Short mmCIF file of C-alpha atoms in Angstrom, two decimals:
data_model
loop_
_atom_site.label_atom_id
_atom_site.label_comp_id
_atom_site.label_asym_id
_atom_site.label_seq_id
_atom_site.Cartn_x
_atom_site.Cartn_y
_atom_site.Cartn_z
CA MET A 1144 0.23 -0.02 -0.05
CA ARG A 1145 3.04 2.55 0.64
CA LEU A 1146 4.58 1.72 -2.39
CA LEU A 1147 1.52 2.69 -3.95
CA LYS A 1148 1.03 5.80 -2.35
CA LEU A 1149 4.25 6.90 -3.23
CA TYR A 1150 3.90 5.63 -6.98
CA ASN A 1151 0.78 7.72 -7.02
CA VAL A 1152 2.94 11.16 -5.66
CA PHE A 1153 5.40 10.41 -8.16
CA CYS A 1154 2.76 10.16 -10.88
CA LEU A 1155 1.44 13.41 -9.93
CA LEU A 1156 4.88 15.38 -9.38
CA LEU A 1157 5.79 14.00 -12.75
CA THR A 1158 2.39 14.87 -14.67
CA ILE A 1159 2.92 18.68 -12.34
CA SER A 1160 6.55 18.85 -13.69
CA LEU A 1161 5.50 17.75 -17.03
CA LEU A 1162 2.65 20.80 -17.66
CA THR A 1163 4.94 23.38 -16.07
CA SER A 1164 7.55 22.70 -18.43
CA CYS A 1165 5.03 22.16 -21.45
CA GLY A 1166 4.03 26.50 -20.54
CA TYR A 1167 0.91 24.94 -18.29
CA SER A 1168 -0.35 27.78 -16.08
CA THR A 1169 -2.47 28.01 -12.67
CA THR A 1170 -5.80 28.91 -13.47
CA GLU A 1171 -7.51 31.43 -11.38
CA ASP A 1172 -11.10 33.06 -11.00
CA ASP A 1173 -11.65 36.69 -13.07
CA LYS A 1174 -10.14 38.84 -10.58
CA TYR A 1175 -12.36 42.18 -11.56
CA PRO A 1176 -15.52 40.63 -12.17
CA ASP A 1177 -17.58 43.77 -12.18
CA MET A 1178 -15.45 45.57 -14.24
CA ALA A 1179 -16.95 47.09 -17.85
CA GLU A 1180 -15.45 44.63 -20.59
CA PHE A 1181 -13.56 46.47 -23.60
CA PRO A 1182 -14.93 48.60 -25.20
CA GLU A 1183 -16.86 49.71 -22.54
CA VAL A 1184 -15.03 51.31 -19.64
CA ASP A 1185 -15.63 52.16 -16.11
CA GLY A 1186 -14.73 56.07 -15.13
CA THR A 1187 -16.30 59.43 -15.88
CA GLY A 1188 -15.28 61.33 -18.94
CA ILE A 1189 -13.47 58.87 -21.26
CA GLU A 1190 -15.59 57.10 -24.05
CA LEU A 1191 -14.65 54.77 -26.66
CA GLU A 1192 -16.19 55.22 -30.13
CA LYS A 1193 -15.24 52.63 -33.20
CA TYR A 1194 -12.82 53.32 -35.69
CA HIS A 1195 -13.90 51.90 -38.89
CA ILE A 1196 -10.90 53.30 -41.01
CA ASN A 1197 -8.53 50.40 -40.17
CA PHE A 1198 -5.54 52.15 -42.43
CA GLU A 1199 -2.89 49.82 -43.55
CA GLU A 1200 -0.24 52.59 -43.84
CA VAL A 1201 -0.22 56.12 -43.53
CA TYR A 1202 1.40 58.93 -45.28
CA VAL A 1203 2.63 62.44 -44.31
CA ILE A 1204 1.67 65.15 -47.35
CA GLY A 1205 1.87 68.41 -45.97
CA ASP A 1206 -0.34 69.17 -43.35
CA ASP A 1207 -2.34 66.14 -44.28
CA LEU A 1208 -2.35 62.19 -43.47
CA LEU A 1209 -3.10 59.65 -46.06
CA GLY A 1210 -4.27 56.42 -45.06
CA ILE A 1211 -4.12 53.48 -47.32
CA SER A 1212 -7.60 51.35 -45.82
CA PHE A 1213 -8.34 47.75 -47.40
CA LYS A 1214 -12.09 47.03 -46.63
CA GLU A 1215 -12.47 43.65 -47.78
CA LYS A 1216 -11.63 43.93 -51.43
CA GLU A 1217 -12.05 47.19 -51.68
CA ILE A 1218 -9.04 49.75 -51.09
CA TYR A 1219 -9.37 53.43 -50.60
CA ALA A 1220 -6.41 56.59 -50.12
CA VAL A 1221 -8.34 58.20 -47.08
CA ARG A 1222 -7.22 61.71 -46.53
CA MET A 1223 -7.37 62.92 -43.01
CA ASP A 1224 -6.33 65.56 -40.79
CA GLN A 1225 -3.78 65.74 -37.69
CA SER A 1226 -6.54 64.17 -36.01
CA PHE A 1227 -7.00 61.16 -37.77
CA ASN A 1228 -10.30 62.77 -38.60
CA LYS A 1229 -11.60 61.68 -42.04
CA LEU A 1230 -11.46 64.73 -44.64
CA ASP A 1231 -12.37 62.77 -47.86
CA SER A 1232 -11.64 59.76 -49.70
CA VAL A 1233 -10.65 57.93 -53.08
CA LYS A 1234 -10.69 54.50 -53.96
CA ILE A 1235 -8.02 52.89 -55.51
CA SER A 1236 -7.32 48.92 -56.28
CA GLU A 1237 -4.92 46.62 -55.94
CA TYR A 1238 -0.64 47.51 -56.05
CA TYR A 1239 0.07 51.32 -55.58
CA TYR A 1240 2.65 53.91 -54.62
CA VAL A 1241 2.06 56.92 -53.24
CA SER A 1242 4.23 59.51 -54.00
CA PRO A 1243 5.52 62.73 -52.07
CA ASP A 1244 3.95 64.81 -54.55
CA GLY A 1245 0.30 63.46 -53.29
CA PHE A 1246 -0.47 61.34 -56.28
CA VAL A 1247 -1.58 58.03 -56.20
CA TYR A 1248 -0.55 55.42 -58.60
CA PHE A 1249 -2.59 51.99 -59.00
CA LYS A 1250 -3.35 48.98 -61.05
CA LYS A 1251 -7.09 49.28 -62.47
CA GLU A 1252 -9.20 46.17 -62.25
CA ASP A 1253 -8.65 46.36 -66.54
CA ASP A 1254 -4.37 46.04 -65.42
CA ARG A 1255 -4.21 49.06 -67.09
CA ILE A 1256 -1.97 51.87 -64.20
CA ALA A 1257 -3.35 54.66 -63.15
CA LYS A 1258 -2.80 57.83 -61.12
CA VAL A 1259 -4.71 60.28 -58.86
CA HIS A 1260 -3.71 62.81 -57.00
CA TYR A 1261 -5.87 62.76 -53.46
CA LEU A 1262 -7.06 66.38 -53.64
CA GLU A 1263 -8.26 67.01 -57.01
CA LYS A 1264 -9.36 63.20 -57.30
CA ARG A 1265 -8.56 63.49 -61.02
CA PHE A 1266 -7.77 60.14 -63.01
CA GLN A 1267 -5.03 59.23 -65.59
CA ASP A 1268 -4.21 56.48 -67.31
CA LEU A 1269 -0.54 55.44 -68.17
CA GLU A 1270 0.75 54.41 -71.13
CA VAL A 1271 2.68 51.68 -71.38
CA HIS A 1272 6.29 53.44 -72.49
CA PRO A 1273 6.54 53.64 -76.54
CA PHE A 1274 9.85 51.48 -76.59
CA PHE A 1275 7.93 48.36 -74.70
CA LYS A 1276 5.12 48.44 -76.81
CA GLU A 1277 6.67 48.50 -80.00
CA ARG A 1278 8.39 45.02 -78.87
CA PHE A 1279 11.63 45.98 -79.82
CA TYR A 1280 12.90 42.44 -78.61
CA GLU A 1281 10.83 40.01 -80.21
CA SER A 1282 11.30 41.82 -84.20
CA LYS A 1283 14.70 41.56 -83.52
CA LEU A 1284 14.90 37.98 -82.91
CA ALA A 1285 12.36 37.58 -86.09
CA GLU A 1286 15.41 39.91 -88.07
CA LEU A 1287 18.10 37.87 -86.65
CA ALA A 1288 16.83 34.31 -86.65
CA PRO A 1289 13.57 34.12 -88.55
CA GLN A 1290 13.99 30.24 -89.16
CA TYR A 1291 13.19 30.04 -85.30
CA ASP A 1292 9.94 30.59 -83.51
CA PHE A 1293 10.29 32.79 -80.83
CA GLU A 1294 8.46 31.65 -78.16
CA VAL A 1295 10.15 27.94 -78.49
CA MET A 1296 13.66 29.44 -79.01
CA GLU A 1297 12.80 31.53 -75.24
CA ARG A 1298 12.24 28.09 -73.89
CA ALA A 1299 15.09 26.50 -75.51
CA THR A 1300 17.69 29.03 -74.63
CA GLU A 1301 16.23 30.11 -71.23
CA LYS A 1302 19.27 28.51 -69.42
CA GLY A 1303 21.81 28.34 -71.77
CA LYS A 1304 23.89 30.74 -73.96
CA ASP A 1305 22.98 31.10 -77.46
CA SER A 1306 24.78 33.26 -80.03
CA VAL A 1307 21.59 34.81 -81.73
CA ARG A 1308 20.05 35.11 -78.53
CA GLU A 1309 22.82 37.42 -77.14
CA ILE A 1310 22.99 39.78 -79.85
CA ALA A 1311 19.62 40.39 -79.78
CA ALA A 1312 19.98 40.90 -76.00
CA GLN A 1313 23.04 43.23 -76.37
CA HIS A 1314 20.68 45.19 -79.31
CA HIS A 1315 17.99 45.68 -77.08
CA TYR A 1316 20.37 46.60 -73.85
CA ASP A 1317 21.77 49.44 -76.43
CA GLN A 1318 18.17 50.43 -77.57
CA ILE A 1319 17.23 50.98 -73.78
CA LYS A 1320 20.33 53.20 -73.36
CA ASN A 1321 19.64 55.04 -76.15
CA ARG A 1322 16.07 55.68 -76.20
CA VAL A 1323 14.87 55.07 -72.62
CA ILE A 1324 17.41 56.51 -70.06
CA PRO A 1325 18.43 59.44 -71.32
CA ASP A 1326 14.83 60.68 -71.00
CA ILE A 1327 14.47 59.22 -67.58
CA THR A 1328 14.50 61.93 -65.01
CA SER A 1329 12.89 59.86 -62.03
CA TYR A 1330 10.84 56.50 -61.29
CA HIS A 1331 9.57 54.25 -58.45
CA THR A 1332 8.89 50.93 -58.10
CA LEU A 1333 4.59 50.56 -58.49
CA ASP A 1334 4.77 47.27 -55.44
CA ASN A 1335 3.77 47.09 -51.93
CA ASP A 1336 4.29 44.99 -49.00
CA ALA A 1337 0.54 45.60 -47.77
CA TYR A 1338 -0.34 42.98 -50.12
CA LEU A 1339 1.53 40.14 -48.85
CA SER A 1340 -1.13 40.01 -45.91
CA ASN A 1341 -4.38 41.00 -47.79
CA GLY A 1342 -3.84 37.89 -50.57
CA TYR A 1343 -3.00 40.19 -53.41
CA VAL A 1344 -0.57 39.16 -56.17
CA LYS A 1345 2.31 41.64 -56.35
CA LEU A 1346 2.85 42.02 -60.20
CA GLY A 1347 5.04 45.27 -59.99
CA GLY A 1348 6.53 47.10 -62.72
CA LEU A 1349 7.59 50.57 -62.85
CA ILE A 1350 6.64 54.03 -63.12
CA ILE A 1351 9.38 56.26 -65.21
CA GLN A 1352 8.80 59.66 -65.41
CA THR A 1353 9.75 61.24 -68.42
CA GLN A 1354 9.74 65.16 -70.10
CA ASP A 1355 7.34 63.30 -72.14
CA GLY A 1356 4.91 61.98 -68.67
CA ASP A 1357 4.65 59.26 -66.57
CA PHE A 1358 4.85 56.03 -68.47
CA PHE A 1359 4.39 52.42 -66.97
CA ILE A 1360 6.97 49.88 -67.53
CA PRO A 1361 5.77 46.28 -67.05
CA LYS A 1362 7.38 43.95 -64.61
CA ASP A 1363 7.34 41.09 -67.48
CA ILE A 1364 9.28 42.13 -70.12
CA LYS A 1365 11.54 40.18 -71.62
CA ALA A 1366 14.44 42.42 -71.96
CA HIS A 1367 18.10 40.69 -70.79
CA ARG A 1368 21.31 41.61 -71.35
CA TRP A 1369 24.48 38.87 -71.34
CA HIS A 1370 26.78 38.71 -68.22
CA ASP A 1371 29.94 36.67 -69.22
CA GLU A 1372 31.18 36.78 -66.03
CA PHE A 1373 28.46 35.09 -64.11
CA LYS A 1374 27.47 33.48 -66.90
CA SER A 1375 23.80 34.64 -66.76
CA ARG A 1376 21.26 37.13 -68.50
CA ILE A 1377 20.56 40.59 -66.10
CA ASP A 1378 16.87 41.98 -65.95
CA TRP A 1379 17.18 44.94 -67.40
CA PHE A 1380 15.45 46.59 -64.19
CA ARG A 1381 18.73 46.23 -63.46
CA LEU A 1382 20.04 48.90 -65.38
CA LEU A 1383 17.99 51.68 -63.45
CA GLU A 1384 19.41 51.20 -60.28
CA ASP A 1385 22.20 54.12 -60.54
CA ILE A 1386 19.48 56.33 -61.36
CA ASP A 1387 18.73 58.59 -58.54
CA GLN A 1388 14.93 57.62 -56.88
CA LEU A 1389 12.45 59.97 -56.11
CA PRO A 1390 12.40 61.39 -52.39
CA ALA A 1391 10.62 58.58 -50.14
CA VAL A 1392 7.41 59.84 -49.16
CA GLU A 1393 7.11 60.44 -44.98
CA LYS A 1394 5.36 57.44 -43.21
CA PHE A 1395 4.01 57.92 -39.86
CA SER A 1396 4.96 55.11 -37.75
CA THR A 1397 2.53 53.16 -35.14
CA SER A 1398 5.34 52.48 -33.02
CA ASN A 1399 6.67 56.37 -33.24
CA HIS A 1400 3.99 57.18 -31.55
CA THR A 1401 3.05 54.64 -29.19
CA SER A 1402 2.66 55.63 -25.38
CA VAL A 1403 2.47 53.29 -22.15
CA ASP A 1404 1.06 57.12 -20.62
CA TYR A 1405 -2.40 56.37 -22.32
CA LEU A 1406 -2.57 52.50 -21.81
CA LYS A 1407 -1.18 50.52 -18.58
CA LEU A 1408 -1.76 47.02 -17.73
CA PHE A 1409 -2.04 46.98 -14.00
CA ASP A 1410 -3.00 43.15 -13.28
CA GLN A 1411 -3.32 40.58 -14.95
CA ALA A 1412 -5.88 36.85 -14.26
CA VAL A 1413 -4.99 33.34 -16.25
CA ILE A 1414 -8.84 32.08 -16.68
CA GLU A 1415 -7.35 28.78 -18.85
CA ASN A 1416 -4.97 26.97 -20.22
CA ARG A 1417 -5.08 25.56 -24.41
CA GLY A 1418 -2.86 23.77 -25.91
CA SER A 1419 -1.01 23.94 -29.19
CA GLY A 1420 1.74 22.04 -31.26
CA ASN A 1421 1.66 18.90 -33.63
CA HIS A 1422 2.54 15.25 -33.22
CA TYR A 1423 6.13 15.95 -32.15
CA VAL A 1424 5.86 19.37 -29.89
CA PHE A 1425 3.06 19.93 -27.81
CA GLY A 1426 2.62 22.78 -25.33
CA PHE A 1427 0.25 25.33 -23.30
CA TYR A 1428 -0.48 28.79 -23.39
CA PRO A 1429 -2.23 30.75 -20.97
CA VAL A 1430 -5.36 32.51 -22.07
CA THR A 1431 -5.87 35.70 -19.56
CA TYR A 1432 -7.74 38.66 -18.43
CA ASP A 1433 -5.68 41.74 -18.89
CA TYR A 1434 -6.71 44.86 -16.54
CA TYR A 1435 -5.78 48.21 -18.09
CA THR A 1436 -5.98 51.71 -16.73
CA LEU A 1437 -6.26 54.27 -19.70
CA GLU A 1438 -5.46 57.77 -19.00
CA PHE A 1439 -6.47 61.20 -21.30
CA ASN A 1440 -6.89 64.43 -21.13
CA GLY A 1441 -6.84 64.39 -17.68
CA LYS A 1442 -9.47 61.61 -16.77
CA THR A 1443 -8.91 58.19 -15.76
CA ALA A 1444 -11.13 54.83 -17.02
CA LYS A 1445 -10.63 51.12 -16.24
CA PHE A 1446 -11.56 48.16 -18.58
CA LYS A 1447 -10.62 44.37 -18.90
CA SER A 1448 -10.15 42.20 -21.96
CA TYR A 1449 -10.62 38.88 -22.81
CA ASP A 1450 -7.78 36.85 -25.20
CA SER A 1451 -6.38 39.59 -26.91
CA VAL A 1452 -3.29 42.16 -27.31
CA MET A 1453 -3.93 45.67 -26.92
CA SER A 1454 -1.85 48.48 -27.55
CA ALA A 1455 -2.46 52.28 -27.94
CA PHE A 1456 -0.68 55.18 -30.48
CA HIS A 1457 -1.35 58.83 -30.88
CA SER A 1458 -2.34 61.24 -33.67
CA PRO A 1459 0.92 63.28 -34.56
CA ASP A 1460 -1.08 66.15 -32.90
CA GLY A 1461 -1.32 64.19 -29.82
CA ARG A 1462 -5.03 64.90 -29.45
CA THR A 1463 -6.70 61.66 -30.78
CA VAL A 1464 -5.84 58.51 -28.98
CA ILE A 1465 -6.51 54.87 -31.20
CA ILE A 1466 -6.74 51.55 -29.20
CA ASN A 1467 -5.83 48.59 -31.47
CA ASP A 1468 -7.33 45.34 -30.03
CA LYS A 1469 -6.60 42.12 -32.18
CA GLN A 1470 -10.17 40.86 -31.97
CA LYS A 1471 -12.22 43.74 -31.64
CA GLY A 1472 -10.53 46.08 -33.90
CA TRP A 1473 -9.84 49.99 -33.55
CA TYR A 1474 -11.10 52.42 -30.89
CA ARG A 1475 -10.83 56.15 -30.60
CA VAL A 1476 -11.26 57.94 -27.39
CA ARG A 1477 -13.95 59.88 -28.54
CA PRO A 1478 -13.50 63.62 -29.92
CA LEU A 1479 -15.92 65.64 -27.59
CA LEU A 1480 -13.42 65.34 -24.98
CA TYR A 1481 -11.27 67.80 -26.03
CA GLN A 1482 -13.23 70.34 -28.26
#
């Protein structure tokens, strides 16, 4: 009997040790059962309102803020003041580039590239640069090797050096230098990381500015130059690396405007443990009630949040605080508090 008791104690200690090593935490009850749960708050003088813009990025253009807001499959460039109040918006589509002068370049549904100024809201389509519309590369191949089918030869020589292809590629490179590069005053890439998290396909491309206006160059242009040193072909986009790009537009960074002075975690309670892992590694992670103090405009309020990650940041002028909750979205301290 004594050996059985010792065995049971050993098994219990072993189980506790295994659970602890796997991240298991001792659970407890809600420490403040009567406290308001986010987005409700306990206190006078502070209220929260749902903030519906949910911008992915914010650009600073003069005295305005230009936020890129994703709403399901629709994308908007939203003009805001320094307190995140919406002033106007214009619908854009797919991948985009915001320039320092307030133009937003984007890909339309018909695959054309357009630009619109965030103030004037006048849309203008961009043409593909004439050099690339005229397909000089393909025409030169046909001229030098009429006996070859271009698409067949493209596949056959994709990984190997070919004398006909090399001559044509060199001709194409010379044409780029002579007919495109001297006219470029600036360029930028139409590409944005925001699409990685929103399920869009990044096609890329370049917008070049010339004395004759803005042009678009698709990224799938077949134009190469043979590089003897590396025994490979160089995408012609590399030829633009030595050209000065447009000045980068200033971005508003929430991390630079985060302040623990507004939102403070003052207590926490582990309510449950949840398991995660696979066949080889398994562990627990705690699910908590987090208890916060919110201080703004000389007022104080408290609330709790269950199973969430929460942060707060303020607008450039310091008059608006946004609370970002991973479960319930964005909330703003009501503007009436400081008007």
